[in-house]
Amino acid sequence: MIAARDNFPQPTPQEYFAWEEKQLHKHEYIEGEVYAMSGGSRNHSLIAVRFTTLLSNHLDGSACEVGNSDLRIKIAKSEKYTYPDVSVTCDDRDKTTTQYITYPSLIVEVLSPSTEAYDRGGKFRLYRNNPALIDYLLVSSTSIEIDLYHKKDNGEWIIINYKEGDMIELKSINLTFAIAQIYRGLTLTPENDVT
């Protein structure tokens, strides 16, 4: 999904929540500015559902919760709210809010040609402000490629690139899985062939 700036007056977060409940489409909120979210491709949707299912099954019976693209993330210490494709929180503080979570340990964004630069740059800079975030996963919808941004114990972020045949390790939720689980049966179209 991509955010496109809409021409609205600058609402407060509470006005934004009330207004968005009445809208047909989702909108991100970045410090008073409201951005409409566009839809994704078939592969985008299938990949997001596979991640949601995989993570939910893995965490069943734990204190962690898996959210889909309808769950907002509040960027810590700011008035910024985004919609990732998939998120996981294991933080009890997130059980006290109904409109969003603030302390995800894992965020998954499925990339498309129109969102990749934002997801890798500006959105990641926002997400890094969340103190509980350990793993940020960027998943291609056009080729078998996943990039993991992982925060080490010393706070340094490293990037691990995964490709066909690899096993992916998410230390944030103690899960290792084959990349093939996500891409099985999909017809992948290179970016320059997307219509």
C-alpha atoms as a PDB file:
ATOM      1  CA  MET A   1       0.000   0.000   0.000  1.00  0.00           C
ATOM      2  CA  ILE A   2       1.139   3.524  -0.578  1.00  0.00           C
ATOM      3  CA  ALA A   3       0.240   6.699   1.211  1.00  0.00           C
ATOM      4  CA  ALA A   4      -0.894   9.633  -0.910  1.00  0.00           C
ATOM      5  CA  ARG A   5      -1.443  12.966   0.803  1.00  0.00           C
ATOM      6  CA  ASP A   6      -5.043  14.084   1.006  1.00  0.00           C
ATOM      7  CA  ASN A   7      -6.068  17.715   1.269  1.00  0.00           C
ATOM      8  CA  PHE A   8      -7.583  17.758   4.769  1.00  0.00           C
ATOM      9  CA  PRO A   9      -7.309  20.236   7.618  1.00  0.00           C
ATOM     10  CA  GLN A  10      -4.915  19.006  10.296  1.00  0.00           C
ATOM     11  CA  PRO A  11      -6.982  16.943  12.750  1.00  0.00           C
ATOM     12  CA  THR A  12      -5.928  15.854  16.219  1.00  0.00           C
ATOM     13  CA  PRO A  13      -5.301  12.109  16.666  1.00  0.00           C
ATOM     14  CA  GLN A  14      -8.720  11.745  18.329  1.00  0.00           C
ATOM     15  CA  GLU A  15     -10.437  13.531  15.417  1.00  0.00           C
ATOM     16  CA  TYR A  16      -8.525  11.320  12.992  1.00  0.00           C
ATOM     17  CA  PHE A  17      -9.671   8.114  14.763  1.00  0.00           C
ATOM     18  CA  ALA A  18     -13.318   9.239  14.777  1.00  0.00           C
ATOM     19  CA  TRP A  19     -13.177  10.392  11.139  1.00  0.00           C
ATOM     20  CA  GLU A  20     -11.428   7.271   9.846  1.00  0.00           C
ATOM     21  CA  GLU A  21     -13.981   4.929  11.423  1.00  0.00           C
ATOM     22  CA  LYS A  22     -16.488   6.354   8.905  1.00  0.00           C
ATOM     23  CA  GLN A  23     -14.235   5.991   5.840  1.00  0.00           C
ATOM     24  CA  LEU A  24     -14.258   3.190   3.283  1.00  0.00           C
ATOM     25  CA  HIS A  25     -10.452   3.236   2.964  1.00  0.00           C
ATOM     26  CA  LYS A  26      -7.600   3.380   5.469  1.00  0.00           C
ATOM     27  CA  HIS A  27      -5.481   6.470   6.106  1.00  0.00           C
ATOM     28  CA  GLU A  28      -2.157   6.915   7.866  1.00  0.00           C
ATOM     29  CA  TYR A  29      -1.686   9.879  10.182  1.00  0.00           C
ATOM     30  CA  ILE A  30       1.708  11.589  10.347  1.00  0.00           C
ATOM     31  CA  GLU A  31       1.820  14.593  12.698  1.00  0.00           C
ATOM     32  CA  GLY A  32      -1.481  16.103  11.643  1.00  0.00           C
ATOM     33  CA  GLU A  33      -1.306  15.091   7.985  1.00  0.00           C
ATOM     34  CA  VAL A  34      -3.650  12.373   6.690  1.00  0.00           C
ATOM     35  CA  TYR A  35      -2.538  10.067   3.871  1.00  0.00           C
ATOM     36  CA  ALA A  36      -4.873   7.743   1.938  1.00  0.00           C
ATOM     37  CA  MET A  37      -3.691   4.163   1.538  1.00  0.00           C
ATOM     38  CA  SER A  38      -4.090   2.470  -1.835  1.00  0.00           C
ATOM     39  CA  GLY A  39      -4.684  -1.241  -2.386  1.00  0.00           C
ATOM     40  CA  GLY A  40      -2.064  -3.852  -3.160  1.00  0.00           C
ATOM     41  CA  SER A  41      -1.664  -6.620  -5.749  1.00  0.00           C
ATOM     42  CA  ARG A  42      -2.923 -10.199  -5.523  1.00  0.00           C
ATOM     43  CA  ASN A  43       0.560 -11.420  -4.531  1.00  0.00           C
ATOM     44  CA  HIS A  44       0.795  -8.643  -1.931  1.00  0.00           C
ATOM     45  CA  SER A  45      -2.410  -9.883  -0.311  1.00  0.00           C
ATOM     46  CA  LEU A  46      -1.505 -13.580  -0.464  1.00  0.00           C
ATOM     47  CA  ILE A  47       1.949 -12.993   1.030  1.00  0.00           C
ATOM     48  CA  ALA A  48       0.523 -10.878   3.869  1.00  0.00           C
ATOM     49  CA  VAL A  49      -2.089 -13.559   4.663  1.00  0.00           C
ATOM     50  CA  ARG A  50       0.591 -16.262   4.676  1.00  0.00           C
ATOM     51  CA  PHE A  51       2.702 -14.288   7.123  1.00  0.00           C
ATOM     52  CA  THR A  52      -0.297 -13.576   9.345  1.00  0.00           C
ATOM     53  CA  THR A  53      -1.207 -17.275   9.394  1.00  0.00           C
ATOM     54  CA  LEU A  54       2.379 -18.460   9.943  1.00  0.00           C
ATOM     55  CA  LEU A  55       2.971 -16.053  12.833  1.00  0.00           C
ATOM     56  CA  SER A  56      -0.439 -16.611  14.411  1.00  0.00           C
ATOM     57  CA  ASN A  57       0.002 -20.393  14.368  1.00  0.00           C
ATOM     58  CA  HIS A  58       3.512 -20.100  15.810  1.00  0.00           C
ATOM     59  CA  LEU A  59       2.416 -17.773  18.620  1.00  0.00           C
ATOM     60  CA  ASP A  60      -0.845 -19.567  19.468  1.00  0.00           C
ATOM     61  CA  GLY A  61      -1.107 -19.897  23.238  1.00  0.00           C
ATOM     62  CA  SER A  62       1.531 -17.233  23.928  1.00  0.00           C
ATOM     63  CA  ALA A  63       1.035 -13.725  25.293  1.00  0.00           C
ATOM     64  CA  CYS A  64       1.869 -12.279  21.862  1.00  0.00           C
ATOM     65  CA  GLU A  65      -0.721 -10.935  19.426  1.00  0.00           C
ATOM     66  CA  VAL A  66      -0.521 -10.853  15.620  1.00  0.00           C
ATOM     67  CA  GLY A  67      -2.152  -7.953  13.780  1.00  0.00           C
ATOM     68  CA  ASN A  68      -2.978  -7.660  10.102  1.00  0.00           C
ATOM     69  CA  SER A  69      -3.081  -4.519   7.957  1.00  0.00           C
ATOM     70  CA  ASP A  70      -6.104  -3.214   9.887  1.00  0.00           C
ATOM     71  CA  LEU A  71      -4.053  -2.689  13.072  1.00  0.00           C
ATOM     72  CA  ARG A  72      -2.361   0.706  13.400  1.00  0.00           C
ATOM     73  CA  ILE A  73       1.020   1.242  14.959  1.00  0.00           C
ATOM     74  CA  LYS A  74       1.604   4.421  16.938  1.00  0.00           C
ATOM     75  CA  ILE A  75       5.174   5.566  16.586  1.00  0.00           C
ATOM     76  CA  ALA A  76       6.510   5.956  20.123  1.00  0.00           C
ATOM     77  CA  LYS A  77       6.677   9.502  21.507  1.00  0.00           C
ATOM     78  CA  SER A  78       5.005  11.009  18.429  1.00  0.00           C
ATOM     79  CA  GLU A  79       1.663  11.679  16.792  1.00  0.00           C
ATOM     80  CA  LYS A  80       2.316   9.287  13.900  1.00  0.00           C
ATOM     81  CA  TYR A  81       0.159   6.262  13.082  1.00  0.00           C
ATOM     82  CA  THR A  82       0.905   3.765  10.303  1.00  0.00           C
ATOM     83  CA  TYR A  83      -0.583   0.537   8.973  1.00  0.00           C
ATOM     84  CA  PRO A  84       1.969  -2.230   8.421  1.00  0.00           C
ATOM     85  CA  ASP A  85       0.920  -5.383   6.585  1.00  0.00           C
ATOM     86  CA  VAL A  86       1.590  -7.589   9.639  1.00  0.00           C
ATOM     87  CA  SER A  87       2.754  -6.831  13.175  1.00  0.00           C
ATOM     88  CA  VAL A  88       3.431  -8.733  16.382  1.00  0.00           C
ATOM     89  CA  THR A  89       3.343  -7.332  19.890  1.00  0.00           C
ATOM     90  CA  CYS A  90       4.231  -9.224  23.048  1.00  0.00           C
ATOM     91  CA  ASP A  91       4.093  -6.127  25.258  1.00  0.00           C
ATOM     92  CA  ASP A  92       1.398  -5.893  27.939  1.00  0.00           C
ATOM     93  CA  ARG A  93       1.202  -2.111  27.441  1.00  0.00           C
ATOM     94  CA  ASP A  94      -0.405  -2.750  24.048  1.00  0.00           C
ATOM     95  CA  LYS A  95      -3.301  -4.576  25.709  1.00  0.00           C
ATOM     96  CA  THR A  96      -4.540  -1.294  27.194  1.00  0.00           C
ATOM     97  CA  THR A  97      -5.250   0.438  23.851  1.00  0.00           C
ATOM     98  CA  THR A  98      -8.058  -0.204  21.379  1.00  0.00           C
ATOM     99  CA  GLN A  99      -7.092   1.976  18.385  1.00  0.00           C
ATOM    100  CA  TYR A 100      -3.429   0.961  17.934  1.00  0.00           C
ATOM    101  CA  ILE A 101      -0.336  -0.730  19.354  1.00  0.00           C
ATOM    102  CA  THR A 102       2.902   1.062  20.202  1.00  0.00           C
ATOM    103  CA  TYR A 103       5.411  -1.681  21.107  1.00  0.00           C
ATOM    104  CA  PRO A 104       5.644  -4.218  18.281  1.00  0.00           C
ATOM    105  CA  SER A 105       8.622  -6.573  18.341  1.00  0.00           C
ATOM    106  CA  LEU A 106       8.122  -7.569  14.684  1.00  0.00           C
ATOM    107  CA  ILE A 107       6.778  -5.655  11.677  1.00  0.00           C
ATOM    108  CA  VAL A 108       6.301  -7.126   8.194  1.00  0.00           C
ATOM    109  CA  GLU A 109       5.868  -4.939   5.111  1.00  0.00           C
ATOM    110  CA  VAL A 110       5.136  -6.532   1.737  1.00  0.00           C
ATOM    111  CA  LEU A 111       6.823  -4.446  -0.940  1.00  0.00           C
ATOM    112  CA  SER A 112       5.414  -3.284  -4.218  1.00  0.00           C
ATOM    113  CA  PRO A 113       7.121  -1.066  -6.786  1.00  0.00           C
ATOM    114  CA  SER A 114       5.248   2.008  -5.559  1.00  0.00           C
ATOM    115  CA  THR A 115       6.023   1.478  -1.835  1.00  0.00           C
ATOM    116  CA  GLU A 116       9.512   0.029  -1.717  1.00  0.00           C
ATOM    117  CA  ALA A 117      11.461   3.285  -1.332  1.00  0.00           C
ATOM    118  CA  TYR A 118       9.145   4.517   1.457  1.00  0.00           C
ATOM    119  CA  ASP A 119       9.156   1.155   3.289  1.00  0.00           C
ATOM    120  CA  ARG A 120      12.971   0.957   3.184  1.00  0.00           C
ATOM    121  CA  GLY A 121      13.556   4.613   4.029  1.00  0.00           C
ATOM    122  CA  GLY A 122      11.038   6.889   5.710  1.00  0.00           C
ATOM    123  CA  LYS A 123       8.806   4.209   7.174  1.00  0.00           C
ATOM    124  CA  PHE A 124      11.752   2.276   8.614  1.00  0.00           C
ATOM    125  CA  ARG A 125      13.098   5.478  10.189  1.00  0.00           C
ATOM    126  CA  LEU A 126       9.700   5.892  11.892  1.00  0.00           C
ATOM    127  CA  TYR A 127       9.509   2.281  13.045  1.00  0.00           C
ATOM    128  CA  ARG A 128      13.016   2.352  14.529  1.00  0.00           C
ATOM    129  CA  ASN A 129      11.675   4.776  17.161  1.00  0.00           C
ATOM    130  CA  ASN A 130       9.658   1.925  18.680  1.00  0.00           C
ATOM    131  CA  PRO A 131      11.855   0.638  21.524  1.00  0.00           C
ATOM    132  CA  ALA A 132      10.504  -2.935  21.426  1.00  0.00           C
ATOM    133  CA  LEU A 133      11.070  -3.438  17.685  1.00  0.00           C
ATOM    134  CA  ILE A 134      13.627  -6.174  17.008  1.00  0.00           C
ATOM    135  CA  ASP A 135      12.801  -7.403  13.502  1.00  0.00           C
ATOM    136  CA  TYR A 136      11.566  -5.458  10.458  1.00  0.00           C
ATOM    137  CA  LEU A 137      10.891  -7.709   7.488  1.00  0.00           C
ATOM    138  CA  LEU A 138      10.617  -6.380   3.920  1.00  0.00           C
ATOM    139  CA  VAL A 139       9.100  -8.954   1.586  1.00  0.00           C
ATOM    140  CA  SER A 140       9.187  -8.682  -2.203  1.00  0.00           C
ATOM    141  CA  SER A 141       5.926  -9.384  -4.029  1.00  0.00           C
ATOM    142  CA  THR A 142       7.663  -9.727  -7.410  1.00  0.00           C
ATOM    143  CA  SER A 143      10.589 -12.086  -6.666  1.00  0.00           C
ATOM    144  CA  ILE A 144      11.723 -14.539  -3.981  1.00  0.00           C
ATOM    145  CA  GLU A 145      13.555 -12.024  -1.820  1.00  0.00           C
ATOM    146  CA  ILE A 146      13.163 -10.999   1.805  1.00  0.00           C
ATOM    147  CA  ASP A 147      15.291  -8.457   3.668  1.00  0.00           C
ATOM    148  CA  LEU A 148      15.428  -8.623   7.441  1.00  0.00           C
ATOM    149  CA  TYR A 149      16.448  -5.540   9.409  1.00  0.00           C
ATOM    150  CA  HIS A 150      17.423  -6.954  12.808  1.00  0.00           C
ATOM    151  CA  LYS A 151      18.310  -4.943  15.913  1.00  0.00           C
ATOM    152  CA  LYS A 152      21.177  -6.491  17.832  1.00  0.00           C
ATOM    153  CA  ASP A 153      21.425  -6.366  21.629  1.00  0.00           C
ATOM    154  CA  ASN A 154      23.686  -3.288  21.402  1.00  0.00           C
ATOM    155  CA  GLY A 155      21.017  -1.383  19.408  1.00  0.00           C
ATOM    156  CA  GLU A 156      22.824  -1.643  16.065  1.00  0.00           C
ATOM    157  CA  TRP A 157      20.685  -2.563  13.041  1.00  0.00           C
ATOM    158  CA  ILE A 158      21.966  -5.154  10.577  1.00  0.00           C
ATOM    159  CA  ILE A 159      20.437  -6.246   7.253  1.00  0.00           C
ATOM    160  CA  ILE A 160      20.198  -9.909   6.280  1.00  0.00           C
ATOM    161  CA  ASN A 161      19.186 -10.702   2.689  1.00  0.00           C
ATOM    162  CA  TYR A 162      17.311 -13.949   2.056  1.00  0.00           C
ATOM    163  CA  LYS A 163      16.694 -15.608  -1.322  1.00  0.00           C
ATOM    164  CA  GLU A 164      15.277 -18.825  -2.749  1.00  0.00           C
ATOM    165  CA  GLY A 165      16.254 -21.880  -0.681  1.00  0.00           C
ATOM    166  CA  ASP A 166      17.063 -19.919   2.497  1.00  0.00           C
ATOM    167  CA  MET A 167      15.764 -20.384   6.023  1.00  0.00           C
ATOM    168  CA  ILE A 168      14.630 -17.179   7.743  1.00  0.00           C
ATOM    169  CA  GLU A 169      15.255 -16.628  11.456  1.00  0.00           C
ATOM    170  CA  LEU A 170      13.112 -14.175  13.423  1.00  0.00           C
ATOM    171  CA  LYS A 171      14.762 -13.853  16.821  1.00  0.00           C
ATOM    172  CA  SER A 172      12.008 -11.487  18.004  1.00  0.00           C
ATOM    173  CA  ILE A 173       9.549 -14.389  18.222  1.00  0.00           C
ATOM    174  CA  ASN A 174      11.925 -17.393  18.149  1.00  0.00           C
ATOM    175  CA  LEU A 175      10.798 -18.644  14.724  1.00  0.00           C
ATOM    176  CA  THR A 176      12.757 -20.179  11.856  1.00  0.00           C
ATOM    177  CA  PHE A 177      11.007 -21.068   8.586  1.00  0.00           C
ATOM    178  CA  ALA A 178      11.753 -21.755   4.923  1.00  0.00           C
ATOM    179  CA  ILE A 179      11.296 -18.832   2.541  1.00  0.00           C
ATOM    180  CA  ALA A 180       9.450 -21.298   0.281  1.00  0.00           C
ATOM    181  CA  GLN A 181       6.535 -21.328   2.769  1.00  0.00           C
ATOM    182  CA  ILE A 182       5.757 -17.733   1.833  1.00  0.00           C
ATOM    183  CA  TYR A 183       6.181 -17.966  -1.939  1.00  0.00           C
ATOM    184  CA  ARG A 184       4.737 -21.430  -2.651  1.00  0.00           C
ATOM    185  CA  GLY A 185       2.513 -21.499  -5.728  1.00  0.00           C
ATOM    186  CA  LEU A 186       2.769 -17.787  -6.507  1.00  0.00           C
ATOM    187  CA  THR A 187       3.309 -16.463 -10.024  1.00  0.00           C
ATOM    188  CA  LEU A 188       5.911 -13.756  -9.579  1.00  0.00           C
ATOM    189  CA  THR A 189       6.106 -10.922 -12.098  1.00  0.00           C
ATOM    190  CA  PRO A 190       9.222  -8.755 -12.350  1.00  0.00           C
ATOM    191  CA  GLU A 191       8.637  -5.089 -11.496  1.00  0.00           C
ATOM    192  CA  ASN A 192       9.022  -3.894 -15.068  1.00  0.00           C
ATOM    193  CA  ASP A 193       6.254  -6.289 -16.187  1.00  0.00           C
ATOM    194  CA  VAL A 194       3.677  -5.150 -13.612  1.00  0.00           C
ATOM    195  CA  THR A 195       0.647  -3.612 -15.292  1.00  0.00           C
END
